mmCIF file of C-alpha atoms and ligand atoms in Angstrom:
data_model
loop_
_atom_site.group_PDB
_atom_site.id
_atom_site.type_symbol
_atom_site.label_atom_id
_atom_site.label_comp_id
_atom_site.label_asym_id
_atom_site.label_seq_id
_atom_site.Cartn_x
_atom_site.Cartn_y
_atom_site.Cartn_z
ATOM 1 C CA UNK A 1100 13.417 -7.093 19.685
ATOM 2 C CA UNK A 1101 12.295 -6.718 16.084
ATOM 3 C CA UNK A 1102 15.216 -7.047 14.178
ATOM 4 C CA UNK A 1103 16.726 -6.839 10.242
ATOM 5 C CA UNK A 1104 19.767 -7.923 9.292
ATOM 6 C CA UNK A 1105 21.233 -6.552 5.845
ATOM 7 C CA UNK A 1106 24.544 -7.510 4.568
ATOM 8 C CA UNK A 1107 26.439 -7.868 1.377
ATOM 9 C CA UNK A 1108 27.010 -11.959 0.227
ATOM 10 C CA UNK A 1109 29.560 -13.590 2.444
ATOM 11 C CA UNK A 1110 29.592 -11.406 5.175
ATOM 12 C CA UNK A 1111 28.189 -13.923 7.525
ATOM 13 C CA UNK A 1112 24.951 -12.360 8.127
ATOM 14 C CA UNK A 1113 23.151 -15.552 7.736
ATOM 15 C CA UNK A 1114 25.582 -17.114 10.600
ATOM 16 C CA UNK A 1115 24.940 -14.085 12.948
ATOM 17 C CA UNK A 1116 20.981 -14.453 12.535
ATOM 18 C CA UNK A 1117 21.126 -18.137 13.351
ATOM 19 C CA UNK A 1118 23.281 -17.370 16.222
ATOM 20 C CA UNK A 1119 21.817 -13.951 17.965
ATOM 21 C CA UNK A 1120 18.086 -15.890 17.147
ATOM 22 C CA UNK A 1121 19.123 -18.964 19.392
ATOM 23 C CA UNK A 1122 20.785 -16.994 22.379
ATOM 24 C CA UNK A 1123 17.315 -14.446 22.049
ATOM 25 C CA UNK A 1124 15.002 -16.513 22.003
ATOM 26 C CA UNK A 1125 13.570 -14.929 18.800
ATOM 27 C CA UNK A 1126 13.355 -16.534 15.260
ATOM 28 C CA UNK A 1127 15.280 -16.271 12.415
ATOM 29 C CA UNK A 1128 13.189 -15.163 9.709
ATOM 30 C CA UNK A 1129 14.549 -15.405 5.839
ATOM 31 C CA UNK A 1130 12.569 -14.949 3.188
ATOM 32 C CA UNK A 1131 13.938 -17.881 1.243
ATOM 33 C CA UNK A 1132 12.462 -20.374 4.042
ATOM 34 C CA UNK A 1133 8.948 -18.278 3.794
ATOM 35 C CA UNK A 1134 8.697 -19.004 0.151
ATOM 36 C CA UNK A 1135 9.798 -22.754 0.442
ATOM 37 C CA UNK A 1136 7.148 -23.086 3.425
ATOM 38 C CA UNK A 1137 4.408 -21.463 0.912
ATOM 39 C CA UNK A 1138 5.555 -23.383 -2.040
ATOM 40 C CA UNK A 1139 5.467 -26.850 0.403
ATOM 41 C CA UNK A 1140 2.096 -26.299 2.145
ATOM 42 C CA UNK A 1141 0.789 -25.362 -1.202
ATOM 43 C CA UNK A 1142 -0.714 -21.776 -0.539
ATOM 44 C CA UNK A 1143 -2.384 -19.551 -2.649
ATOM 45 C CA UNK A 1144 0.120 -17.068 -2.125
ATOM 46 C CA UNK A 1145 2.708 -19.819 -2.682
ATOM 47 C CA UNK A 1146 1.324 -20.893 -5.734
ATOM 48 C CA UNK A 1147 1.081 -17.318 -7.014
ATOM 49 C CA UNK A 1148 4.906 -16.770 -6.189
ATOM 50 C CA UNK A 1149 5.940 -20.217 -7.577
ATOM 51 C CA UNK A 1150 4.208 -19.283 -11.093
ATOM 52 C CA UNK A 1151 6.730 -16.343 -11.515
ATOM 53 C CA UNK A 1152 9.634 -17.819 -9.705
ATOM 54 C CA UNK A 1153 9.508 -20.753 -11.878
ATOM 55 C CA UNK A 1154 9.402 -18.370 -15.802
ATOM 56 C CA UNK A 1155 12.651 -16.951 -13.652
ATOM 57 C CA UNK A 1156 10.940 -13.733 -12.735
ATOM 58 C CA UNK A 1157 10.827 -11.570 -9.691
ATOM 59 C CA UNK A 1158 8.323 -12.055 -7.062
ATOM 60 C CA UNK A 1159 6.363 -8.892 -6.971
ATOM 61 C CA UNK A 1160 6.370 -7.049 -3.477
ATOM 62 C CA UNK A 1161 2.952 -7.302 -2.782
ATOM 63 C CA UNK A 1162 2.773 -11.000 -3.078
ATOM 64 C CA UNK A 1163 6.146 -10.779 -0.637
ATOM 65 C CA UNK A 1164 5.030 -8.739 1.144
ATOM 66 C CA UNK A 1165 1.574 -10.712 2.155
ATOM 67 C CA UNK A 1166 3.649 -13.657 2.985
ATOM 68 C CA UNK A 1167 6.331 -11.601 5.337
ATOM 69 C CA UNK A 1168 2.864 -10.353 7.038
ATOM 70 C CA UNK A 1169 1.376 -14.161 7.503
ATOM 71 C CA UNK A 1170 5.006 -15.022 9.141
ATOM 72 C CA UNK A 1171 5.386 -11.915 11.439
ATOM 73 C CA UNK A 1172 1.717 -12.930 13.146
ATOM 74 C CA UNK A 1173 2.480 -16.485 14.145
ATOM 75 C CA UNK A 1174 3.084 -16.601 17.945
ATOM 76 C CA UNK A 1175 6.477 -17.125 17.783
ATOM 77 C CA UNK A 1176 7.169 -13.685 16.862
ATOM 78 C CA UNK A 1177 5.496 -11.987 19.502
ATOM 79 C CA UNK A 1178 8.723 -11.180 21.293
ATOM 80 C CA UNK A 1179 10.369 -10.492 18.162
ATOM 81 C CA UNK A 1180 12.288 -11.556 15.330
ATOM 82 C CA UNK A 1181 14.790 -11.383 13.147
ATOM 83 C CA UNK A 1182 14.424 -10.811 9.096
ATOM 84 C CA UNK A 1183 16.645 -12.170 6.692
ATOM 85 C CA UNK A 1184 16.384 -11.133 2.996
ATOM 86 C CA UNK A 1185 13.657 -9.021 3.388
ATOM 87 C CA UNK A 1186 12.900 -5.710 3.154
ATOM 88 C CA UNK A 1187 15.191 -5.689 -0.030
ATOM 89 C CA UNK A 1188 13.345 -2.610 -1.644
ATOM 90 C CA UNK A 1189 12.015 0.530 -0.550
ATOM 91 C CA UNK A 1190 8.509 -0.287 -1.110
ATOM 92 C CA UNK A 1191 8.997 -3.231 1.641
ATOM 93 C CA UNK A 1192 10.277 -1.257 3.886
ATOM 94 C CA UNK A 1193 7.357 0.962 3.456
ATOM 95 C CA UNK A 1194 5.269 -1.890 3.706
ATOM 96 C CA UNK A 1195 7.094 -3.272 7.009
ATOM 97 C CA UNK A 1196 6.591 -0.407 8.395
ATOM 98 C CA UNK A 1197 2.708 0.110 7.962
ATOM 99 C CA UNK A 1198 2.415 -3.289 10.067
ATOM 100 C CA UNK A 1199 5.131 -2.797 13.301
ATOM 101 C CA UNK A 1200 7.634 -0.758 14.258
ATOM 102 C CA UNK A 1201 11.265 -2.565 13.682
ATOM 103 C CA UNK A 1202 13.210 -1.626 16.612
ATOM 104 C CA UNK A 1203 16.892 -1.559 15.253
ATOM 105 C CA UNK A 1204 18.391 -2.576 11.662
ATOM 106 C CA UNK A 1205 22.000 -4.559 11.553
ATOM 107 C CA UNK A 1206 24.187 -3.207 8.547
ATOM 108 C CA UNK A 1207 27.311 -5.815 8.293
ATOM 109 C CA UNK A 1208 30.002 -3.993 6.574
ATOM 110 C CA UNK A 1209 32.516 -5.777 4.499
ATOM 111 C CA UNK A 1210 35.167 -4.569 1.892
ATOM 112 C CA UNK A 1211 34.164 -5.515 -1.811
ATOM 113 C CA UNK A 1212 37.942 -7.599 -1.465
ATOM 114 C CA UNK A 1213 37.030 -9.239 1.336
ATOM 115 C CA UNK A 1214 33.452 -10.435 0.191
ATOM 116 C CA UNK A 1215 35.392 -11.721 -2.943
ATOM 117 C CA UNK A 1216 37.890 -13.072 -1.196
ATOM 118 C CA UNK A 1217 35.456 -15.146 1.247
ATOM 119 C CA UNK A 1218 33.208 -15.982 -1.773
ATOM 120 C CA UNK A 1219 35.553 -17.239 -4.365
ATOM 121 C CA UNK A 1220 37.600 -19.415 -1.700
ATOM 122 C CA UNK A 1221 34.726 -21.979 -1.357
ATOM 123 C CA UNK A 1222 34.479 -25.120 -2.573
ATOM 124 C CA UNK A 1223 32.470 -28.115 -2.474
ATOM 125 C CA UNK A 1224 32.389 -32.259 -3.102
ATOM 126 C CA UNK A 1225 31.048 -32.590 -6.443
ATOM 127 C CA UNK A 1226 30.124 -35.739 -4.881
ATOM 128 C CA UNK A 1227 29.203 -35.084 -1.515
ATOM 129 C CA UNK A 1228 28.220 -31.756 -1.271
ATOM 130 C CA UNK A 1229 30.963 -30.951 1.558
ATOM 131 C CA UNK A 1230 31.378 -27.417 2.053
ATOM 132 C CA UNK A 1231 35.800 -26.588 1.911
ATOM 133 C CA UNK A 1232 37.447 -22.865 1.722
ATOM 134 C CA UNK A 1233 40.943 -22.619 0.259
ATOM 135 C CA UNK A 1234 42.223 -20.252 2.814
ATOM 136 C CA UNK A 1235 39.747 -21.125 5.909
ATOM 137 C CA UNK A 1236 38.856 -24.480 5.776
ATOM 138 C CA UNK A 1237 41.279 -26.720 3.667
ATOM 139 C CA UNK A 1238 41.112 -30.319 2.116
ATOM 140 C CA UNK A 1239 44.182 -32.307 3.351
ATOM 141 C CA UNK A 1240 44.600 -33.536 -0.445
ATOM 142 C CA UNK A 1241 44.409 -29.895 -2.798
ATOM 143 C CA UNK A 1242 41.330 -30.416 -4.735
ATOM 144 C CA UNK A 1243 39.840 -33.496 -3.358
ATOM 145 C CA UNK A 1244 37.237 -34.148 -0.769
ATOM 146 C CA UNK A 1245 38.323 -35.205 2.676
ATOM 147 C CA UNK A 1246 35.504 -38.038 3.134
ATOM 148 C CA UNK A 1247 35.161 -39.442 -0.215
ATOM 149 C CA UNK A 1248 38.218 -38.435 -2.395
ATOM 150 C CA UNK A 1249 35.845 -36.850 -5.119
ATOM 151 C CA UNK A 1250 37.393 -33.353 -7.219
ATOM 152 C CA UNK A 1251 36.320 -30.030 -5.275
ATOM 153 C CA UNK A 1252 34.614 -27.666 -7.727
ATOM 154 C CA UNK A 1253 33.443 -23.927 -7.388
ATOM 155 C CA UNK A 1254 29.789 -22.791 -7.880
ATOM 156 C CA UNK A 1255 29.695 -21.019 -10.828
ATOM 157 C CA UNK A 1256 28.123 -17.881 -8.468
ATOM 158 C CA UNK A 1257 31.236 -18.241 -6.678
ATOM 159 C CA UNK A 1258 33.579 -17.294 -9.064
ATOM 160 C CA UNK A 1259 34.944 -13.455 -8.619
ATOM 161 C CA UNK A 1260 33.868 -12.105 -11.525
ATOM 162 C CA UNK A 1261 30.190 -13.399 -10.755
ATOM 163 C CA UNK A 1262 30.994 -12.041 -7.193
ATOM 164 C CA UNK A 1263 31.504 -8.892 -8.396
ATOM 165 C CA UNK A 1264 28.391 -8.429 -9.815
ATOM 166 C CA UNK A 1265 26.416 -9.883 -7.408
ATOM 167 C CA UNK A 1266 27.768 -7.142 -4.901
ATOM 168 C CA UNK A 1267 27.131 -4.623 -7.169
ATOM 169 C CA UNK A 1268 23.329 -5.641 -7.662
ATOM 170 C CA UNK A 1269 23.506 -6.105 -4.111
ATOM 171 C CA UNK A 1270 24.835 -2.348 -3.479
ATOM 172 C CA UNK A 1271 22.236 -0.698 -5.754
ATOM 173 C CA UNK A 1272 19.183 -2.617 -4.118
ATOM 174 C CA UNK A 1273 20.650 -2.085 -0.742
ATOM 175 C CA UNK A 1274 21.871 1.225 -0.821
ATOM 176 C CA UNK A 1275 18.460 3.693 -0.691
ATOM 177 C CA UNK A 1276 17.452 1.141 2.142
ATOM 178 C CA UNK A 1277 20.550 2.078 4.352
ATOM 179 C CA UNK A 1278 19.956 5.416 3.626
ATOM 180 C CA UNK A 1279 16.322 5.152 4.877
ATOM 181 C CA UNK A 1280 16.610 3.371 7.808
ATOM 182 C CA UNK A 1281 19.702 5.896 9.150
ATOM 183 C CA UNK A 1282 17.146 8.666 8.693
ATOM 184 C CA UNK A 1283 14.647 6.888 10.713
ATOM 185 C CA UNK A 1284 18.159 6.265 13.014
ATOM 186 C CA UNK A 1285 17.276 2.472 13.162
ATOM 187 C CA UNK A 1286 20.862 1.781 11.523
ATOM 188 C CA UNK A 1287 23.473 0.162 13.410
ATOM 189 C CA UNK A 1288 26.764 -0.641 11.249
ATOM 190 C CA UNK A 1289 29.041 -3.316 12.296
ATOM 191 C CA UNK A 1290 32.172 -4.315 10.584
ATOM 192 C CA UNK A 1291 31.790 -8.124 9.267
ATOM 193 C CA UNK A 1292 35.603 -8.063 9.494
ATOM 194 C CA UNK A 1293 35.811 -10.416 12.826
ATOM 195 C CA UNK A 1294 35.314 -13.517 14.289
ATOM 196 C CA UNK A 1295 31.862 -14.790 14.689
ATOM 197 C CA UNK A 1296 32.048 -14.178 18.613
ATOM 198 C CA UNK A 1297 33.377 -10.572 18.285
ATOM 199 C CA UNK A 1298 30.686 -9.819 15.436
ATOM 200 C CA UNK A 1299 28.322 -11.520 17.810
ATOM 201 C CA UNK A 1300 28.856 -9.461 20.995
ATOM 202 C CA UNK A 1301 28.954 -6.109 18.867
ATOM 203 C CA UNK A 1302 25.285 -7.058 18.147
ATOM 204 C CA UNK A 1303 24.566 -8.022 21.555
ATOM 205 C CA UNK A 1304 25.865 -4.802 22.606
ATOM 206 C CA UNK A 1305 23.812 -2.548 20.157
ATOM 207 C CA UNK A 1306 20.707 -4.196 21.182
ATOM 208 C CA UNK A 1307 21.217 -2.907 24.969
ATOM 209 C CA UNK A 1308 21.783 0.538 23.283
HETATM 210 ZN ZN1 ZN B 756 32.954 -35.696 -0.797
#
C-alpha cells in the first residue's frame, strides 16, 4: 500500500502513521526525518537543502523532491509506505506521481476549534522537556512538572493565535492538493475527531476498500 497522510497540525496524523506503519509492515516516511538523514550522512543533496534551510528559506521542490525519490527506492518500501509531510504542493504531487502510482491518500479532518484547542493545551518541562496537556494529560501540581517540579511553559507555536495561522497556511498549501487527489479519487476523509483506535480502524477499513 502506497500511502499519504495529510492533516491539519494536531490532528494526530503523525500518531496514526506511526501506528498503521507498525501493524503494516510498511514505513513511516516524513519528510522532516529525510532531511535530518541527508543533513547527518552529509549528502550533496543534504548539503544543498541545509544551505537554504539554514538563511531560513524554503527548500525548493526539486531538491525535495530528489530526496523523497532516493527514500521511496530503498528496499524497505517495496511493499509500500507511508508519506508524511510530503507532497505539500502541487508540483510534488506532480512529481510523485511521474515516479509510482500512490494507491490511496488519508485526509484527517479536524475543526479549526478543535486543532486550537488540542494545540494550545500543551505544555512542557522547561526543564525536562516532559510533554503535559491541560485538558488531556494534567500535572498533579497546576503548572509544574510531575518528575522534577520545574514551571510548565507553552511553545510559543503553541499559542492560539500562532495556531491560527499556522492552520491557515496550512489550509492554503493543502487545499488545491485535496482537490487534486479527489479528482484522481485517491481521497479518503476521516474525521480526526476520535480516539486513536477508532481513527485507526477507519484507516484500516479504507485500505480494504
Ligand atoms: Zn520536568
Amino acid at each position: 500500500m502506497k500511502l499519504v497522510f495529510l492533516g491539519p497540525p494536531g490532528a494526530g496524523k503523525g500518531t496514526q502513521a506511526k501506528i498503521v506503519s507498525e501493524r503494516q509492515k510498511i514505513p513511516h516516511i516524513s519528510t522532516g526525518d529525510i532531511f535530518r538523514e541527508n543533513m547527518k550522512k552529509q549528502t550533496e543533496l543534504g548539503k544543498k537543502a541545509a544551505e537554504y534551510s539554514n538563511k531560513g528559506l524554503l527548500v525548493p521542490d526539486d531538491l525535495t523532491n530528489k530526496m523523497v525519490e532516493n527514500r521511496l527506492n530503498g528496499n524497505d518500501c517495496k511493499r509500500g509506505f507511508i508519506l508524511d509531510g510530503y507532497p505539500r504542493t502541487i508540483p510534488q504531487a506532480e512529481f510523485l506521481d511521474s515516479i509510482m502510482k500512490i494507491d490511496k491518500v488519508i485526509n484527517f479532518e479536524l475543526s479549526d476549534e478543535e486543532v486550537v484547542k488540542r494545540i494550545s493545551g500543551r505544555r512542557t518541562c522547561s526543564k525536562c522537556g516532559t510533554a503535559y496537556h491541560l485538558l488531556y494529560m494534567k500535572p498533579k501540581k497546576s503548572g509544574n512538572c510531575d518528575k522534577c517540579n520545574s514551571p510548565l511553559v507553552q511553545r510559543e507555536d503553541e499559542k492560539p493565535e500562532v495556531v491560527k495561522k499556522r492552520l491557515e497556511v496550512y489550509k492554503k498549501q493543502t487545499s488545491p492538493l485535496i482537490d487534486y487527489y479527489k479528482k484522481k479519487k485517491l481521497l479518503v476523509n476521516i474525521s480526526a475527531f476520535s480516539t486513536i483506535e477508532e481513527i485507526t480502524k477507519k484507516v484500516e477499513l479504507s485500505l480494504k476498500r
